Amino acid sequence: MDQRKRRKELSQDIRKKIIDKHVKGKGYKTISKQLDVPVTTVAHIIQKFKIHGTVANLPGRGCRRKIDDKSKRRIIRMVTKEPRKTSKEIQGELQTQGTSVSDRTIRRCLSQSGLHGRRPRRTPLLKTNHKKARLEFAKLHVDKPQRFWENVLWTDETKIELFAKAHQLYVHRRKNEADQEKNTVPSVKHGGGSVMFWGCFAASGTGCLESVQGTMKSQDYQGILERNVLASVRKLGLSPRSWVLQQDNDPKHTAKNTQEWLRGKHWTILKWPSMSPDLNPIEHLWKELKHAVWKRHPSNLRQLEQFAHEEWAKIPAEKCRSLIDSYRNHLIAVIASKGCATKY
């Protein structure tokens, strides 16, 4: 076996020193010993200098490019205009234009340009009226003082499944360890069940969290609000006179009898644009809660409910505060996107 170490490419400085010593009359072996460079390398550099008059790398080294700059720009334009276009489709279009290139080369070209293939992010299906309402909401509230947002009680519902979906989790494992129990996610019929929760929070921390039994109807929703809203307002220290209730436009929330019930409470309700989960910062807390619960591996629904309440109470007030402190960025993003979905 060849035990010789693979050497790095010589620097321009070392190459020039070899030529300088050669010009001064030093022999190949002497130069090799003084600079710790193989004799064959010394000879190659001197020979190159004699022929080309330079020790720099000559042009034309490496693999020849399969596509020219014009074709590369054309490929980039195609996927910029239509991000879902496949490399095979691009290959077909280029062939009709007289350019023959493999789909592998196309993928490499896109990757080198920073256009990597990724799963599209799921966002609500926004119609024109949704975008308009979102934009109006953002413009109306973008200049609200910070104390306004600090007195908003943010509410929402979410469902937590007993077993996390495989695509929501990652494991670090070796190639042949896929079937080890620690690297798998249990799979049962119908997902093993789930629990629906209603929760709320404000800038000062998390409020009440209540599990929902069965299918929630408008009367059930009113009961949840009755038991939890004012209790959370007091717990979180919101202003008794200026606090605001935020809720989305779920049918249970906008039902006629629910609206009549809310009017009887004389609470201030934040008018909310439909299809706008990215405007509700509680979504970030739901995500954090789900991962915290799944990390504890509940084995039944009772455990799941218990873990959810425990983990909800553990969410630090600083986390809630940071979400509200940066809320104006949500509104700015909606305005910048002209009502379209944002990264939030």
Coordinates of C-alpha atoms in Angstrom, one line a residue:
M1 CA 0.0 0.0 0.0
D2 CA 1.2 3.5 -0.8
Q3 CA 2.0 5.2 2.5
R4 CA 2.9 8.6 1.0
K5 CA 0.8 11.5 2.2
R6 CA -1.2 13.4 -0.3
R7 CA 0.1 16.9 -0.5
K8 CA -1.9 20.1 -0.8
E9 CA -1.4 22.3 -3.9
L10 CA 1.7 24.5 -3.6
S11 CA 1.1 28.1 -2.9
Q12 CA 2.3 30.8 -5.3
D13 CA 4.9 31.9 -2.8
I14 CA 6.6 28.4 -2.7
R15 CA 6.5 28.2 -6.5
K16 CA 8.2 31.6 -6.8
K17 CA 10.9 30.5 -4.3
I18 CA 11.6 27.4 -6.4
I19 CA 12.2 29.5 -9.5
D20 CA 14.3 32.0 -7.6
K21 CA 16.6 29.3 -6.3
H22 CA 16.8 27.7 -9.7
V23 CA 17.8 31.0 -11.3
K24 CA 20.5 31.4 -8.6
G25 CA 21.9 28.0 -9.7
K26 CA 20.6 25.7 -7.1
G27 CA 20.0 22.1 -8.1
Y28 CA 16.7 20.2 -8.0
K29 CA 17.7 18.1 -5.0
T30 CA 19.0 21.1 -3.0
I31 CA 15.8 23.1 -3.7
S32 CA 13.7 20.0 -2.8
K33 CA 15.5 19.6 0.5
Q34 CA 15.5 23.3 1.5
L35 CA 11.7 23.8 0.7
D36 CA 10.6 20.3 1.7
V37 CA 9.0 19.7 -1.8
P38 CA 9.4 16.5 -3.8
V39 CA 12.1 16.6 -6.5
T40 CA 9.5 15.7 -9.1
T41 CA 7.4 18.6 -8.2
V42 CA 10.4 21.0 -8.3
A43 CA 11.2 19.7 -11.8
H44 CA 7.6 20.1 -12.9
I45 CA 7.4 23.7 -11.8
I46 CA 10.7 24.7 -13.3
Q47 CA 9.7 23.0 -16.6
K48 CA 6.4 24.8 -16.6
F49 CA 8.1 28.1 -16.0
K50 CA 10.5 27.5 -18.9
I51 CA 7.6 26.6 -21.3
H52 CA 4.9 29.1 -20.2
G53 CA 6.8 31.8 -18.4
T54 CA 4.5 31.5 -15.3
V55 CA 4.0 29.3 -12.2
A56 CA 0.3 30.1 -11.9
N57 CA -2.4 27.6 -12.7
L58 CA -3.2 27.5 -16.4
P59 CA -6.7 28.0 -17.6
G60 CA -8.7 25.0 -18.7
R61 CA -8.1 22.9 -15.6
G62 CA -11.0 20.8 -14.2
C63 CA -14.2 19.4 -15.7
R64 CA -15.5 21.2 -18.8
R65 CA -18.8 23.0 -18.2
K66 CA -21.9 21.3 -19.6
I67 CA -23.9 24.5 -20.0
D68 CA -23.0 28.1 -20.8
D69 CA -24.0 31.2 -18.9
K70 CA -26.9 31.9 -21.2
S71 CA -28.5 28.5 -20.6
K72 CA -27.8 28.8 -16.9
R73 CA -29.7 32.1 -16.7
R74 CA -32.5 30.6 -18.7
I75 CA -32.8 27.7 -16.2
I76 CA -32.9 30.1 -13.3
R77 CA -35.6 32.2 -14.9
M78 CA -37.7 29.2 -15.5
V79 CA -37.8 28.1 -11.8
T80 CA -38.0 31.6 -10.5
K81 CA -41.1 32.1 -12.5
E82 CA -42.5 28.6 -11.8
P83 CA -40.9 27.1 -8.7
R84 CA -42.7 23.8 -9.1
K85 CA -41.2 23.0 -12.5
T86 CA -39.2 19.8 -12.3
S87 CA -35.7 19.2 -13.8
K88 CA -37.2 16.9 -16.3
E89 CA -39.7 19.6 -17.5
I90 CA -36.8 22.1 -17.8
Q91 CA -34.8 19.5 -19.7
G92 CA -37.7 19.1 -22.2
E93 CA -38.1 22.9 -22.7
L94 CA -34.3 23.3 -23.3
Q95 CA -34.4 20.5 -25.9
T96 CA -37.1 22.2 -27.8
Q97 CA -34.9 25.3 -27.9
G98 CA -31.9 23.3 -29.2
T99 CA -30.0 22.8 -25.9
S100 CA -29.3 19.2 -24.8
V101 CA -28.4 18.8 -21.2
S102 CA -29.1 16.1 -18.5
D103 CA -31.6 16.7 -15.7
R104 CA -28.7 15.9 -13.3
T105 CA -26.8 18.9 -14.7
I106 CA -29.8 21.1 -14.3
R107 CA -30.2 20.1 -10.7
R108 CA -26.6 20.9 -10.0
C109 CA -26.9 24.2 -11.8
L110 CA -29.9 25.1 -9.6
S111 CA -28.1 24.0 -6.4
Q112 CA -25.0 26.1 -7.2
S113 CA -27.4 29.1 -7.7
G114 CA -28.9 28.5 -4.2
L115 CA -32.2 27.2 -5.6
H116 CA -32.5 23.9 -3.6
G117 CA -35.5 21.6 -3.8
R118 CA -37.5 21.9 -0.7
R119 CA -41.0 20.9 0.5
P120 CA -43.4 23.8 0.0
R121 CA -44.6 25.4 3.2
R122 CA -48.3 24.8 3.9
T123 CA -50.3 28.1 4.1
P124 CA -54.1 28.8 4.2
L125 CA -55.8 29.2 0.9
L126 CA -56.2 32.9 0.7
K127 CA -58.8 34.4 -1.7
T128 CA -58.9 38.0 -2.8
N129 CA -61.3 39.0 0.0
H130 CA -59.1 37.3 2.6
K131 CA -56.0 39.2 1.4
K132 CA -57.9 42.5 1.4
A133 CA -59.2 42.0 4.9
R134 CA -55.7 41.0 6.2
L135 CA -54.2 44.0 4.6
E136 CA -56.8 46.3 6.1
F137 CA -56.3 44.8 9.5
A138 CA -52.5 45.3 9.3
K139 CA -52.7 48.9 8.2
L140 CA -55.3 49.7 10.8
H141 CA -53.3 48.3 13.7
V142 CA -49.6 48.7 12.6
D143 CA -49.2 51.9 14.6
K144 CA -51.1 50.8 17.7
P145 CA -49.0 51.5 20.8
Q146 CA -47.3 48.6 22.5
R147 CA -49.5 48.8 25.6
F148 CA -52.5 48.0 23.4
W149 CA -51.0 44.6 22.4
E150 CA -49.9 44.0 26.0
N151 CA -53.6 44.0 27.0
V152 CA -54.8 41.6 24.3
L153 CA -55.8 38.1 25.5
W154 CA -54.9 35.8 22.6
T155 CA -57.1 32.7 22.3
D156 CA -57.3 29.7 20.0
E157 CA -57.9 25.9 19.9
T158 CA -55.5 23.2 18.8
K159 CA -55.5 19.4 18.6
I160 CA -52.6 17.3 20.0
E161 CA -52.3 13.8 18.7
L162 CA -51.2 11.0 21.0
F163 CA -48.4 10.0 18.6
A164 CA -46.5 12.7 16.7
K165 CA -46.6 12.2 12.9
A166 CA -43.3 10.8 11.5
H167 CA -42.7 13.8 9.3
Q168 CA -42.8 16.2 12.3
L169 CA -39.9 14.5 14.1
Y170 CA -36.3 13.7 13.3
V171 CA -34.0 11.1 14.7
H172 CA -30.2 10.8 14.4
R173 CA -29.3 7.3 13.5
R174 CA -26.9 5.2 11.4
K175 CA -27.9 3.7 8.1
N176 CA -28.7 0.2 9.5
E177 CA -30.5 1.3 12.7
A178 CA -33.9 2.4 11.2
D179 CA -35.8 -0.4 12.8
Q180 CA -34.5 0.0 16.3
E181 CA -37.3 0.9 18.7
K182 CA -35.7 4.2 19.8
N183 CA -35.6 5.3 16.1
T184 CA -39.2 4.6 15.3
V185 CA -42.6 6.3 15.9
P186 CA -45.5 4.1 17.1
S187 CA -48.2 3.8 14.4
V188 CA -51.7 2.8 15.3
K189 CA -55.1 3.0 13.6
H190 CA -56.6 6.5 13.6
G191 CA -53.4 8.0 15.1
G192 CA -54.1 6.6 18.6
G193 CA -56.5 9.4 19.3
S194 CA -56.1 13.1 20.2
V195 CA -57.2 15.8 22.6
M196 CA -58.5 19.2 21.6
F197 CA -57.5 22.1 23.8
W198 CA -58.6 25.8 24.2
G199 CA -55.9 28.1 25.5
C200 CA -55.0 31.7 25.9
F201 CA -52.0 33.9 26.7
A202 CA -50.9 37.5 27.0
A203 CA -47.6 39.4 27.1
S204 CA -47.3 38.6 30.8
G205 CA -47.6 34.8 30.4
T206 CA -49.9 31.8 29.7
G207 CA -53.5 31.9 30.8
C208 CA -55.9 29.0 31.3
L209 CA -55.7 25.8 29.2
E210 CA -58.8 23.6 29.0
S211 CA -59.3 20.3 27.3
V212 CA -62.4 19.9 25.1
Q213 CA -64.6 16.8 25.5
G214 CA -66.2 15.6 22.3
T215 CA -67.2 17.9 19.5
M216 CA -67.2 21.6 20.6
K217 CA -70.4 23.4 19.8
S218 CA -71.2 27.1 20.3
Q219 CA -72.7 26.5 23.7
D220 CA -69.5 24.6 24.7
Y221 CA -67.4 27.4 23.5
Q222 CA -69.4 29.9 25.6
G223 CA -68.9 27.8 28.6
I224 CA -65.1 27.7 28.1
L225 CA -65.0 31.5 27.8
E226 CA -67.2 31.8 30.9
R227 CA -64.8 29.6 33.0
N228 CA -61.5 30.9 31.6
V229 CA -61.5 34.4 30.2
L230 CA -61.9 36.6 33.2
A231 CA -59.9 34.2 35.3
S232 CA -57.0 34.6 32.8
V233 CA -57.4 38.4 32.7
R234 CA -57.0 38.6 36.4
K235 CA -54.2 36.0 36.5
L236 CA -52.2 37.9 33.8
G237 CA -52.8 41.3 35.3
L238 CA -54.5 42.8 32.2
S239 CA -56.1 46.2 32.5
P240 CA -59.7 45.7 33.7
R241 CA -61.0 48.6 31.6
S242 CA -58.9 48.2 28.4
W243 CA -58.2 44.5 27.9
V244 CA -59.2 43.1 24.5
L245 CA -60.3 39.5 23.6
Q246 CA -58.9 38.1 20.4
Q247 CA -60.6 35.1 18.7
D248 CA -60.6 33.8 15.1
N249 CA -63.6 33.4 12.9
D250 CA -64.3 29.8 13.6
P251 CA -68.1 29.1 13.1
K252 CA -68.5 28.4 16.8
H253 CA -67.1 31.9 17.5
T254 CA -69.2 33.7 15.0
A255 CA -72.4 31.8 15.6
K256 CA -75.4 34.1 16.2
N257 CA -76.0 32.9 19.8
T258 CA -72.3 33.3 20.6
Q259 CA -72.3 36.8 19.3
E260 CA -75.3 37.6 21.4
W261 CA -73.7 36.0 24.5
L262 CA -70.5 38.1 23.9
R263 CA -72.5 41.3 23.6
G264 CA -74.1 40.6 27.0
K265 CA -70.6 40.4 28.5
H266 CA -69.6 43.8 27.2
W267 CA -66.1 42.6 26.3
T268 CA -64.1 44.4 23.7
I269 CA -63.5 41.9 20.8
L270 CA -60.7 42.4 18.3
K271 CA -62.1 42.3 14.8
W272 CA -60.2 39.5 13.2
P273 CA -59.4 38.8 9.5
S274 CA -60.3 35.2 8.4
M275 CA -57.6 32.7 7.4
S276 CA -54.9 34.5 9.4
P277 CA -53.1 32.0 11.8
D278 CA -49.8 33.8 11.0
L279 CA -51.3 36.9 12.8
N280 CA -52.0 35.0 16.0
P281 CA -48.8 34.6 18.0
I282 CA -50.3 31.7 20.1
E283 CA -49.5 29.5 17.1
H284 CA -45.9 29.6 18.2
L285 CA -46.8 28.4 21.7
W286 CA -49.0 25.6 20.3
K287 CA -46.0 24.3 18.3
E288 CA -43.7 24.5 21.4
L289 CA -46.4 22.8 23.5
K290 CA -46.8 19.9 21.1
H291 CA -43.1 19.1 20.9
A292 CA -42.8 19.3 24.7
V293 CA -45.6 16.8 25.1
W294 CA -44.3 14.4 22.5
K295 CA -40.9 14.4 24.0
R296 CA -42.4 12.9 27.2
H297 CA -44.0 10.1 25.1
P298 CA -47.5 9.9 26.6
S299 CA -48.9 6.3 26.4
N300 CA -52.6 7.3 26.6
L301 CA -54.9 10.2 26.3
R302 CA -55.1 10.8 30.0
Q303 CA -51.3 11.2 30.1
L304 CA -51.3 13.4 27.1
E305 CA -53.8 15.8 28.8
Q306 CA -51.8 15.8 32.0
F307 CA -48.5 16.5 30.2
A308 CA -50.1 19.3 28.1
H309 CA -51.3 21.1 31.2
E310 CA -47.9 20.7 32.9
E311 CA -45.9 21.9 29.9
W312 CA -48.3 24.8 29.2
A313 CA -47.6 26.0 32.8
K314 CA -43.8 25.7 32.2
I315 CA -43.8 28.1 29.2
P316 CA -41.7 31.1 30.5
A317 CA -43.3 34.5 30.6
E318 CA -40.2 35.8 28.8
K319 CA -41.3 33.7 25.7
C320 CA -44.7 35.3 25.8
R321 CA -43.3 38.8 26.2
S322 CA -41.0 38.3 23.2
L323 CA -43.8 37.2 21.0
I324 CA -45.8 40.4 21.8
D325 CA -42.8 42.7 21.7
S326 CA -42.2 41.6 18.1
Y327 CA -45.9 41.5 17.0
R328 CA -45.6 44.7 14.9
N329 CA -43.3 42.7 12.6
H330 CA -46.3 40.4 11.8
L331 CA -48.3 43.4 10.6
I332 CA -45.4 44.9 8.6
A333 CA -44.9 41.5 6.9
V334 CA -48.6 41.4 5.9
I335 CA -48.4 44.9 4.5
A336 CA -45.2 44.1 2.6
S337 CA -46.8 40.9 1.1
K338 CA -50.0 42.8 0.2
G339 CA -52.1 40.5 2.4
C340 CA -50.5 37.2 1.3
A341 CA -49.3 34.6 3.8
T342 CA -46.1 35.5 5.7
K343 CA -43.3 33.5 7.3
Y344 CA -45.0 33.8 10.7

